[in-house]
Each structure stands twice: as structure tokens, then as C-alpha cells.
Amino acid sequence: MSSPPSSSSGKALDFEAASKSAVASVESLKFKHQDDIAGGVQVTSFSEIVDEVTLHFQIIRLAKQIYVWIGSTSANLGNLYAAAPTRPNNTVSVTSILGGVSDNTGSGIARRLVLKTGLNIIVACNIPKNNPMLEANAEKKLIEKLIALGHSRPKSQSSGPGLSSS
């Protein structure tokens, strides 16, 4: 006949179960690796030299949106734009969240990223003003990276936001 566990071993089992539960909770909060985006957060950072200027990029992929930061000389946020597909005309709406409306560096990037991905896009852009070639080349590098990460729509859907009519 076996005896009931002593109170000290019962406490040890309770502690072990609580510890395993806490570890599982912490693991569920960690950032996902680039290949494990299903419902998690994917963060990708990289730097490129574009037109003799070092640009830094950070892409944060969430379930239904992408946040992009592009910066050059400092880690300031810069102008912040939100862009999203709109109905019923399958167009893209872009608005300035931070920064003046006279400086639209980044708004075109946000609009074209929505067309390319079909997702809601937030773009923070802190690159030199009045340099359209730098902006165009920065966008090219960004799109190359998004395609490499698998964040673009198939070519058959890239003509518009592709929203369903329901």
C-alpha cells in the first residue's frame, strides 16, 4: 500500500507545474523568427549603402500590417505615414500621422507598399529631403527585402489592393 505524498513533495510538484506554465507563457510572448510569422511578430533590420548614403531599415511584420522605418543619419522617427487599401474603388488612402504635409518623403513609398503587399502599411521615413533618386532607390531595396521575406502578393494580384467585395 502506497502512502500519500508528503506535503513537501506536493509543494515541489506544484512549483514544477507553475514553473512550466510560466515558461510556456514567456515563450508565447517572444518574437518569432523570420520563418514563424503565423500570428506573431517578425522583426527584420538591415542596412544598405544607397547612392553613397548608408540607409538603415527595420521591418516589423504583424498579422495584417507591416511597419517600416527607413533612416540615414540618426535614429529619429522622421515623417510617419499610414496607408491602407480602400473600397470600393480598390485605391490606396495615405495619411500623414507625424510630420508636415509639405514634406511627403515616404508617402509614396507607403502607397506603393500597400499595392505591392495588399496589407496596411505604416512607414516612418527619416532620409534626406529633396532627393527623389535616394528615395526611389531606398524603396527598391526595401521591396527587394520584402519579396525575399515573402511579404509581397503574387504578381496576379499586384495590380490593386485586391479587396473582396463582401
PDB file of C-alpha atoms in Angstrom:
ATOM      1  CA  MET A   1       0.000   0.000   0.000  1.00  0.00           C
ATOM      2  CA  SER A   2       1.486   3.331  -1.011  1.00  0.00           C
ATOM      3  CA  SER A   3       1.409   6.315   1.244  1.00  0.00           C
ATOM      4  CA  PRO A   4       0.144   9.713   0.126  1.00  0.00           C
ATOM      5  CA  PRO A   5       2.873  12.123  -0.933  1.00  0.00           C
ATOM      6  CA  SER A   6       4.249  14.246   1.803  1.00  0.00           C
ATOM      7  CA  SER A   7       3.431  17.926   1.823  1.00  0.00           C
ATOM      8  CA  SER A   8       6.984  18.843   0.775  1.00  0.00           C
ATOM      9  CA  SER A   9       6.852  16.695  -2.381  1.00  0.00           C
ATOM     10  CA  GLY A  10       3.368  18.069  -3.172  1.00  0.00           C
ATOM     11  CA  LYS A  11       4.724  21.597  -2.973  1.00  0.00           C
ATOM     12  CA  ALA A  12       7.601  20.603  -5.255  1.00  0.00           C
ATOM     13  CA  LEU A  13       5.143  19.239  -7.834  1.00  0.00           C
ATOM     14  CA  ASP A  14       3.042  22.430  -7.599  1.00  0.00           C
ATOM     15  CA  PHE A  15       6.157  24.564  -8.021  1.00  0.00           C
ATOM     16  CA  GLU A  16       7.293  22.498 -11.016  1.00  0.00           C
ATOM     17  CA  ALA A  17       3.883  22.801 -12.690  1.00  0.00           C
ATOM     18  CA  ALA A  18       3.753  26.552 -12.034  1.00  0.00           C
ATOM     19  CA  SER A  19       7.297  26.928 -13.356  1.00  0.00           C
ATOM     20  CA  LYS A  20       6.445  25.073 -16.580  1.00  0.00           C
ATOM     21  CA  SER A  21       3.336  27.228 -17.018  1.00  0.00           C
ATOM     22  CA  ALA A  22       5.330  30.430 -16.530  1.00  0.00           C
ATOM     23  CA  VAL A  23       7.983  29.315 -19.034  1.00  0.00           C
ATOM     24  CA  ALA A  24       5.266  28.493 -21.590  1.00  0.00           C
ATOM     25  CA  SER A  25       3.703  31.929 -21.076  1.00  0.00           C
ATOM     26  CA  VAL A  26       7.032  33.691 -21.574  1.00  0.00           C
ATOM     27  CA  GLU A  27       7.792  31.622 -24.675  1.00  0.00           C
ATOM     28  CA  SER A  28       4.466  32.657 -26.223  1.00  0.00           C
ATOM     29  CA  LEU A  29       5.409  36.338 -25.810  1.00  0.00           C
ATOM     30  CA  LYS A  30       8.807  36.112 -27.517  1.00  0.00           C
ATOM     31  CA  PHE A  31       9.309  37.459 -31.020  1.00  0.00           C
ATOM     32  CA  LYS A  32       9.008  34.869 -33.709  1.00  0.00           C
ATOM     33  CA  HIS A  33      11.874  34.035 -36.019  1.00  0.00           C
ATOM     34  CA  GLN A  34      11.554  35.179 -39.609  1.00  0.00           C
ATOM     35  CA  ASP A  35      10.117  31.835 -40.708  1.00  0.00           C
ATOM     36  CA  ASP A  36       7.462  31.657 -37.944  1.00  0.00           C
ATOM     37  CA  ILE A  37       5.191  34.648 -38.684  1.00  0.00           C
ATOM     38  CA  ALA A  38       1.877  32.834 -38.142  1.00  0.00           C
ATOM     39  CA  GLY A  39       0.138  35.188 -35.739  1.00  0.00           C
ATOM     40  CA  GLY A  40       3.360  36.535 -34.265  1.00  0.00           C
ATOM     41  CA  VAL A  41       5.672  39.461 -34.772  1.00  0.00           C
ATOM     42  CA  GLN A  42       8.588  39.311 -37.182  1.00  0.00           C
ATOM     43  CA  VAL A  43      11.330  41.936 -36.895  1.00  0.00           C
ATOM     44  CA  THR A  44      13.948  42.354 -39.610  1.00  0.00           C
ATOM     45  CA  SER A  45      16.673  45.008 -39.573  1.00  0.00           C
ATOM     46  CA  PHE A  46      19.321  45.661 -42.197  1.00  0.00           C
ATOM     47  CA  SER A  47      21.495  48.431 -43.637  1.00  0.00           C
ATOM     48  CA  GLU A  48      22.367  49.235 -47.238  1.00  0.00           C
ATOM     49  CA  ILE A  49      24.567  51.815 -48.930  1.00  0.00           C
ATOM     50  CA  VAL A  50      22.359  53.614 -51.446  1.00  0.00           C
ATOM     51  CA  ASP A  51      23.705  56.486 -53.579  1.00  0.00           C
ATOM     52  CA  GLU A  52      26.685  56.833 -51.208  1.00  0.00           C
ATOM     53  CA  VAL A  53      24.366  57.199 -48.184  1.00  0.00           C
ATOM     54  CA  THR A  54      24.072  54.485 -45.546  1.00  0.00           C
ATOM     55  CA  LEU A  55      20.394  53.727 -45.009  1.00  0.00           C
ATOM     56  CA  HIS A  56      19.069  51.658 -42.142  1.00  0.00           C
ATOM     57  CA  PHE A  57      15.834  49.709 -42.458  1.00  0.00           C
ATOM     58  CA  GLN A  58      13.609  47.996 -39.926  1.00  0.00           C
ATOM     59  CA  ILE A  59      10.589  45.950 -40.946  1.00  0.00           C
ATOM     60  CA  ILE A  60       8.116  44.811 -38.318  1.00  0.00           C
ATOM     61  CA  ARG A  61       5.607  42.348 -39.735  1.00  0.00           C
ATOM     62  CA  LEU A  62       2.396  41.876 -37.776  1.00  0.00           C
ATOM     63  CA  ALA A  63      -0.544  39.657 -38.688  1.00  0.00           C
ATOM     64  CA  LYS A  64      -2.266  42.107 -41.066  1.00  0.00           C
ATOM     65  CA  GLN A  65       0.129  45.011 -41.371  1.00  0.00           C
ATOM     66  CA  ILE A  66       3.741  45.980 -41.864  1.00  0.00           C
ATOM     67  CA  TYR A  67       5.604  48.771 -40.078  1.00  0.00           C
ATOM     68  CA  VAL A  68       8.695  50.072 -41.883  1.00  0.00           C
ATOM     69  CA  TRP A  69      11.330  52.517 -40.649  1.00  0.00           C
ATOM     70  CA  ILE A  70      13.917  53.958 -43.034  1.00  0.00           C
ATOM     71  CA  GLY A  71      16.622  56.204 -41.599  1.00  0.00           C
ATOM     72  CA  SER A  72      20.008  57.561 -42.572  1.00  0.00           C
ATOM     73  CA  THR A  73      21.999  59.743 -40.186  1.00  0.00           C
ATOM     74  CA  SER A  74      20.113  59.336 -36.911  1.00  0.00           C
ATOM     75  CA  ALA A  75      17.633  57.036 -35.239  1.00  0.00           C
ATOM     76  CA  ASN A  76      14.875  59.677 -35.283  1.00  0.00           C
ATOM     77  CA  LEU A  77      11.427  58.546 -36.313  1.00  0.00           C
ATOM     78  CA  GLY A  78      11.033  61.140 -39.093  1.00  0.00           C
ATOM     79  CA  ASN A  79       7.785  61.521 -41.000  1.00  0.00           C
ATOM     80  CA  LEU A  80       5.191  58.864 -40.254  1.00  0.00           C
ATOM     81  CA  TYR A  81       2.586  57.773 -42.785  1.00  0.00           C
ATOM     82  CA  ALA A  82      -0.254  55.260 -42.655  1.00  0.00           C
ATOM     83  CA  ALA A  83      -1.589  53.696 -45.842  1.00  0.00           C
ATOM     84  CA  ALA A  84      -4.369  51.202 -46.400  1.00  0.00           C
ATOM     85  CA  PRO A  85      -6.405  49.722 -49.231  1.00  0.00           C
ATOM     86  CA  THR A  86      -9.797  51.433 -49.559  1.00  0.00           C
ATOM     87  CA  ARG A  87     -13.115  50.395 -51.031  1.00  0.00           C
ATOM     88  CA  PRO A  88     -14.991  50.458 -53.359  1.00  0.00           C
ATOM     89  CA  ASN A  89     -12.530  51.686 -55.985  1.00  0.00           C
ATOM     90  CA  ASN A  90      -9.578  49.468 -54.984  1.00  0.00           C
ATOM     91  CA  THR A  91      -7.430  52.524 -54.348  1.00  0.00           C
ATOM     92  CA  VAL A  92      -4.998  53.341 -51.559  1.00  0.00           C
ATOM     93  CA  SER A  93      -5.500  56.003 -48.906  1.00  0.00           C
ATOM     94  CA  VAL A  94      -2.433  57.579 -47.307  1.00  0.00           C
ATOM     95  CA  THR A  95      -2.351  59.987 -44.392  1.00  0.00           C
ATOM     96  CA  SER A  96       0.415  61.796 -42.558  1.00  0.00           C
ATOM     97  CA  ILE A  97       0.489  60.895 -38.864  1.00  0.00           C
ATOM     98  CA  LEU A  98       3.657  62.815 -37.920  1.00  0.00           C
ATOM     99  CA  GLY A  99       5.454  65.449 -39.938  1.00  0.00           C
ATOM    100  CA  GLY A 100       4.356  68.223 -42.218  1.00  0.00           C
ATOM    101  CA  VAL A 101       2.282  67.801 -45.326  1.00  0.00           C
ATOM    102  CA  SER A 102       4.795  69.830 -47.335  1.00  0.00           C
ATOM    103  CA  ASP A 103       7.421  67.090 -46.942  1.00  0.00           C
ATOM    104  CA  ASN A 104       5.978  63.945 -48.437  1.00  0.00           C
ATOM    105  CA  THR A 105       9.143  61.824 -48.278  1.00  0.00           C
ATOM    106  CA  GLY A 106       7.769  58.376 -47.543  1.00  0.00           C
ATOM    107  CA  SER A 107       4.105  58.835 -48.505  1.00  0.00           C
ATOM    108  CA  GLY A 108       4.688  57.442 -51.992  1.00  0.00           C
ATOM    109  CA  ILE A 109       6.602  54.518 -50.527  1.00  0.00           C
ATOM    110  CA  ALA A 110       3.685  53.758 -48.190  1.00  0.00           C
ATOM    111  CA  ARG A 111       1.172  53.885 -51.049  1.00  0.00           C
ATOM    112  CA  ARG A 112       3.202  51.607 -53.311  1.00  0.00           C
ATOM    113  CA  LEU A 113       3.859  49.123 -50.481  1.00  0.00           C
ATOM    114  CA  VAL A 114       0.103  48.732 -49.997  1.00  0.00           C
ATOM    115  CA  LEU A 115      -0.231  47.999 -53.719  1.00  0.00           C
ATOM    116  CA  LYS A 116       2.647  45.513 -53.527  1.00  0.00           C
ATOM    117  CA  THR A 117       1.560  43.687 -50.349  1.00  0.00           C
ATOM    118  CA  GLY A 118      -2.190  44.264 -50.017  1.00  0.00           C
ATOM    119  CA  LEU A 119      -1.622  44.978 -46.308  1.00  0.00           C
ATOM    120  CA  ASN A 120      -1.978  48.054 -44.110  1.00  0.00           C
ATOM    121  CA  ILE A 121       1.362  49.860 -44.034  1.00  0.00           C
ATOM    122  CA  ILE A 122       2.957  52.283 -41.583  1.00  0.00           C
ATOM    123  CA  VAL A 123       6.105  53.995 -42.888  1.00  0.00           C
ATOM    124  CA  ALA A 124       8.450  56.142 -40.835  1.00  0.00           C
ATOM    125  CA  CYS A 125      10.913  57.859 -43.132  1.00  0.00           C
ATOM    126  CA  ASN A 126      13.963  59.811 -41.989  1.00  0.00           C
ATOM    127  CA  ILE A 127      16.023  60.205 -45.141  1.00  0.00           C
ATOM    128  CA  PRO A 128      17.373  63.428 -46.684  1.00  0.00           C
ATOM    129  CA  LYS A 129      14.688  65.614 -48.282  1.00  0.00           C
ATOM    130  CA  ASN A 130      14.657  66.723 -51.899  1.00  0.00           C
ATOM    131  CA  ASN A 131      16.487  63.657 -53.138  1.00  0.00           C
ATOM    132  CA  PRO A 132      13.958  61.670 -55.194  1.00  0.00           C
ATOM    133  CA  MET A 133      16.620  59.264 -56.507  1.00  0.00           C
ATOM    134  CA  LEU A 134      17.642  58.308 -52.976  1.00  0.00           C
ATOM    135  CA  GLU A 135      14.002  57.762 -52.023  1.00  0.00           C
ATOM    136  CA  ALA A 136      13.371  55.661 -55.148  1.00  0.00           C
ATOM    137  CA  ASN A 137      16.478  53.547 -54.579  1.00  0.00           C
ATOM    138  CA  ALA A 138      15.651  53.113 -50.875  1.00  0.00           C
ATOM    139  CA  GLU A 139      12.190  51.902 -51.876  1.00  0.00           C
ATOM    140  CA  LYS A 140      13.740  49.482 -54.374  1.00  0.00           C
ATOM    141  CA  LYS A 141      15.989  47.970 -51.654  1.00  0.00           C
ATOM    142  CA  LEU A 142      13.024  47.754 -49.288  1.00  0.00           C
ATOM    143  CA  ILE A 143      10.831  45.982 -51.841  1.00  0.00           C
ATOM    144  CA  GLU A 144      13.649  43.551 -52.662  1.00  0.00           C
ATOM    145  CA  LYS A 145      13.855  42.660 -48.962  1.00  0.00           C
ATOM    146  CA  LEU A 146      10.062  42.327 -48.602  1.00  0.00           C
ATOM    147  CA  ILE A 147       9.989  39.968 -51.586  1.00  0.00           C
ATOM    148  CA  ALA A 148      12.880  37.945 -50.119  1.00  0.00           C
ATOM    149  CA  LEU A 149      10.944  37.703 -46.829  1.00  0.00           C
ATOM    150  CA  GLY A 150       7.813  36.579 -48.695  1.00  0.00           C
ATOM    151  CA  HIS A 151       5.717  39.653 -47.877  1.00  0.00           C
ATOM    152  CA  SER A 152       4.579  40.532 -51.391  1.00  0.00           C
ATOM    153  CA  ARG A 153       1.488  39.342 -53.175  1.00  0.00           C
ATOM    154  CA  PRO A 154       1.716  37.070 -56.191  1.00  0.00           C
ATOM    155  CA  LYS A 155       2.052  39.012 -59.450  1.00  0.00           C
ATOM    156  CA  SER A 156      -1.528  38.159 -60.490  1.00  0.00           C
ATOM    157  CA  GLN A 157      -2.845  40.206 -57.527  1.00  0.00           C
ATOM    158  CA  SER A 158      -0.410  43.146 -57.567  1.00  0.00           C
ATOM    159  CA  SER A 159      -2.459  45.438 -59.815  1.00  0.00           C
ATOM    160  CA  GLY A 160      -4.590  46.722 -56.932  1.00  0.00           C
ATOM    161  CA  PRO A 161      -5.342  46.163 -53.276  1.00  0.00           C
ATOM    162  CA  GLY A 162      -7.443  43.123 -54.222  1.00  0.00           C
ATOM    163  CA  LEU A 163     -10.125  43.504 -51.615  1.00  0.00           C
ATOM    164  CA  SER A 164     -13.055  41.162 -51.665  1.00  0.00           C
ATOM    165  CA  SER A 165     -16.481  42.654 -52.233  1.00  0.00           C
ATOM    166  CA  SER A 166     -18.021  41.053 -49.164  1.00  0.00           C
TER     167      SER A 166
END
